[in-house]
Coordinates of C-alpha atoms in Angstrom, one line a residue:
M21 CA -46.4 189.3 173.9
K22 CA -49.9 189.8 171.5
N23 CA -50.3 186.4 172.1
L24 CA -50.2 186.3 176.4
T25 CA -52.0 189.0 175.9
L26 CA -54.7 187.0 174.4
G27 CA -54.4 184.4 176.6
F28 CA -54.4 186.3 179.2
L29 CA -57.9 187.8 178.5
A30 CA -59.5 184.0 177.5
L31 CA -58.1 183.3 181.4
L32 CA -60.2 187.0 182.3
S33 CA -63.3 185.1 180.5
T34 CA -63.1 181.1 182.2
A35 CA -62.2 182.8 185.5
A36 CA -65.5 185.4 185.4
M37 CA -67.4 181.7 185.5
N38 CA -65.6 180.5 188.6
A39 CA -67.5 181.9 191.7
Q40 CA -64.1 181.3 193.4
T41 CA -61.9 184.0 191.8
G42 CA -62.9 187.8 192.0
L43 CA -61.8 190.8 189.7
G44 CA -59.2 193.8 190.7
V45 CA -58.3 196.6 189.6
Q46 CA -55.4 199.7 190.5
A47 CA -54.2 202.7 189.7
G48 CA -51.7 204.5 191.1
V49 CA -47.9 206.5 191.4
N50 CA -44.8 204.5 189.6
F51 CA -40.8 205.7 189.4
S52 CA -39.0 204.3 187.3
N53 CA -35.3 204.0 186.4
I54 CA -32.5 201.7 184.3
T55 CA -30.3 200.6 186.7
G56 CA -26.7 199.0 185.8
K57 CA -23.0 198.3 186.2
D58 CA -22.4 200.6 183.3
V59 CA -24.9 203.0 184.1
S60 CA -24.2 206.5 185.6
G61 CA -26.0 210.0 185.8
A62 CA -29.9 207.8 185.5
K63 CA -32.1 209.5 188.1
L64 CA -35.8 207.8 189.3
K65 CA -38.5 209.1 186.8
T66 CA -42.3 209.6 188.1
G67 CA -44.7 208.2 185.8
F68 CA -48.2 206.6 186.3
Q69 CA -49.0 203.0 186.4
V70 CA -52.9 201.5 186.1
G71 CA -53.9 197.7 185.9
I72 CA -55.5 194.6 186.4
N73 CA -56.0 191.6 187.7
Y74 CA -58.5 188.1 188.6
D75 CA -57.1 186.2 191.8
I76 CA -57.5 182.6 191.7
K77 CA -58.3 180.6 195.0
M78 CA -55.7 177.9 195.6
S79 CA -57.4 177.6 199.1
D80 CA -58.7 180.5 201.8
E81 CA -54.8 182.3 202.1
F82 CA -53.2 181.4 198.6
S83 CA -53.8 182.5 195.1
F84 CA -52.8 183.1 191.5
Q85 CA -53.4 186.0 190.7
P86 CA -52.3 187.0 186.4
G87 CA -52.9 190.1 185.5
L88 CA -52.3 193.3 182.8
N89 CA -50.6 196.3 183.6
Y90 CA -49.5 199.6 182.0
L91 CA -46.8 201.0 182.7
Q92 CA -45.2 204.4 182.4
N93 CA -40.8 203.9 182.8
G94 CA -38.0 205.4 181.9
L95 CA -35.3 207.7 184.0
K96 CA -34.3 210.8 184.0
T97 CA -31.0 212.3 183.3
T98 CA -29.0 215.2 182.9
G99 CA -27.1 215.7 179.2
T100 CA -27.6 218.0 176.5
F101 CA -31.0 217.9 174.5
D102 CA -31.4 220.3 171.5
N103 CA -28.0 222.0 171.5
N104 CA -29.0 222.7 175.5
S105 CA -26.3 220.8 178.0
G106 CA -26.4 220.7 181.4
S107 CA -29.9 220.1 180.5
E108 CA -32.7 217.4 182.9
L109 CA -33.6 215.5 180.2
K110 CA -37.0 212.6 180.7
L111 CA -37.2 210.0 179.1
N112 CA -40.1 208.2 179.3
L113 CA -41.0 204.5 177.6
P114 CA -44.7 203.0 177.9
F115 CA -45.1 199.4 178.8
L116 CA -47.8 197.0 178.9
Q117 CA -46.6 193.8 181.9
L118 CA -48.0 190.9 182.5
P119 CA -47.3 189.6 185.7
L120 CA -47.9 186.3 186.9
L121 CA -48.3 186.2 191.0
F122 CA -48.7 183.7 193.5
K123 CA -50.0 185.1 196.6
Y124 CA -50.7 185.4 199.9
N125 CA -53.6 186.6 201.6
P126 CA -54.0 186.1 205.6
E127 CA -56.8 187.7 207.2
V128 CA -54.9 189.3 210.5
S129 CA -58.3 190.6 212.2
G130 CA -61.6 191.6 211.2
G131 CA -61.7 190.4 207.5
N132 CA -58.5 192.4 206.8
K133 CA -55.8 191.3 204.6
V134 CA -52.8 191.6 204.8
I135 CA -50.9 191.2 200.9
L136 CA -47.2 189.2 200.5
A137 CA -46.8 188.1 196.5
A138 CA -44.1 187.0 194.2
G139 CA -44.0 186.3 190.9
P140 CA -42.4 187.0 187.6
Y141 CA -43.5 189.3 184.4
I142 CA -43.1 190.2 181.4
S143 CA -43.8 193.6 179.5
Y144 CA -43.0 195.1 175.9
G145 CA -43.3 198.1 174.7
I146 CA -46.2 200.2 173.6
G147 CA -47.0 203.3 172.6
K148 CA -44.9 206.4 171.3
V149 CA -40.7 206.4 174.0
K150 CA -40.7 210.7 174.4
A151 CA -37.8 212.6 176.0
S152 CA -38.4 216.2 177.2
S153 CA -36.3 218.1 178.7
G154 CA -38.3 221.4 179.8
N155 CA -41.4 223.2 176.6
M156 CA -39.2 220.8 174.7
S157 CA -39.9 217.6 173.6
E158 CA -39.2 214.8 170.9
K159 CA -41.9 211.2 170.6
A160 CA -40.3 208.0 168.4
D161 CA -41.8 205.0 167.2
W162 CA -40.6 201.9 170.1
S163 CA -39.4 200.4 166.4
D164 CA -37.1 203.4 166.1
V165 CA -35.3 202.4 169.2
D166 CA -36.1 198.9 169.7
G167 CA -32.6 196.9 169.1
E168 CA -30.2 200.3 168.7
G169 CA -31.1 202.0 172.0
F170 CA -33.3 201.3 174.6
Q171 CA -34.8 197.5 174.1
R172 CA -38.8 197.0 173.4
T173 CA -38.9 193.5 176.2
D174 CA -38.3 193.7 179.5
A175 CA -38.7 189.7 181.6
G176 CA -37.7 189.7 185.8
A177 CA -38.8 189.8 188.5
K178 CA -42.4 191.4 190.8
L179 CA -42.4 192.0 194.4
L180 CA -46.1 193.3 196.1
I181 CA -46.9 193.1 199.6
G182 CA -50.1 195.7 200.9
Y183 CA -53.0 196.0 203.1
E184 CA -56.8 194.4 202.4
L185 CA -59.9 195.9 204.0
R186 CA -62.8 193.3 204.0
N187 CA -64.7 196.2 201.9
G188 CA -61.8 194.5 199.5
L189 CA -59.7 198.2 199.7
S190 CA -56.5 197.4 199.7
L191 CA -53.0 199.8 199.3
N192 CA -49.6 197.9 197.6
L193 CA -46.2 198.8 197.6
N194 CA -44.2 196.7 194.7
G195 CA -41.2 196.4 192.8
D196 CA -39.8 195.6 189.4
L197 CA -36.5 194.1 189.0
G198 CA -35.5 193.0 184.9
L199 CA -33.4 190.6 184.7
T200 CA -32.7 190.7 180.6
K201 CA -31.0 193.8 179.0
A202 CA -32.5 197.0 179.3
V203 CA -30.1 198.5 176.4
K204 CA -28.1 196.8 174.1
D205 CA -24.5 196.1 174.5
V206 CA -24.3 197.5 178.1
K207 CA -24.9 195.8 181.9
A208 CA -28.1 197.7 182.7
H209 CA -31.6 196.1 183.4
Y210 CA -35.3 198.5 184.2
S211 CA -36.0 198.6 187.6
A212 CA -39.6 200.0 188.9
F213 CA -41.5 200.5 192.2
G214 CA -45.1 202.0 193.0
I215 CA -48.1 203.1 194.6
T216 CA -51.3 201.8 194.4
L217 CA -54.9 202.0 195.3
G218 CA -56.9 199.0 194.3
Y219 CA -60.3 197.5 194.7
R220 CA -61.1 194.0 194.2
F221 CA -65.4 193.1 193.0
R222 CA -66.7 190.9 195.7

């Protein structure tokens, strides 16, 4: 993941010299969960997401858009926390995500555009994993839970739809579906959807 991140930063440097590219930023809310055949009682957890991307034009309406996002994934459930049964538990799993999207961006009126994008992504857990219930919380390094519990690496498919104004502002809805195991030896995967406000520099 480190090599992929460095490669993306190198791509940004190259793209900055290309007149047919555009830097974009976005931030918003993220709703995540862990779903699958062997999962029950898990509910959506609210977090945030923020990221950057570069729009590399292939034609007037089509482009390739690599990006780099920080996501607060995880879930909520009811269980036992600090010897208190029936507590609502919230698990926060922070990820750095590298999506590689192919985007269709046709103009609809007055320079405003529709955004339709899809492609693969790969994610890697960074920072601290946090479990909380009420006023109590515990933190752990990703290395302490990776392999034995929640998996630190995720890969899957990303879908994005939105509407972009001619001044560069956009409103976007994104969805992520993990295609690898989220928990060791369990049929479950990471999933999330979110709403972001974006801006593309001209």
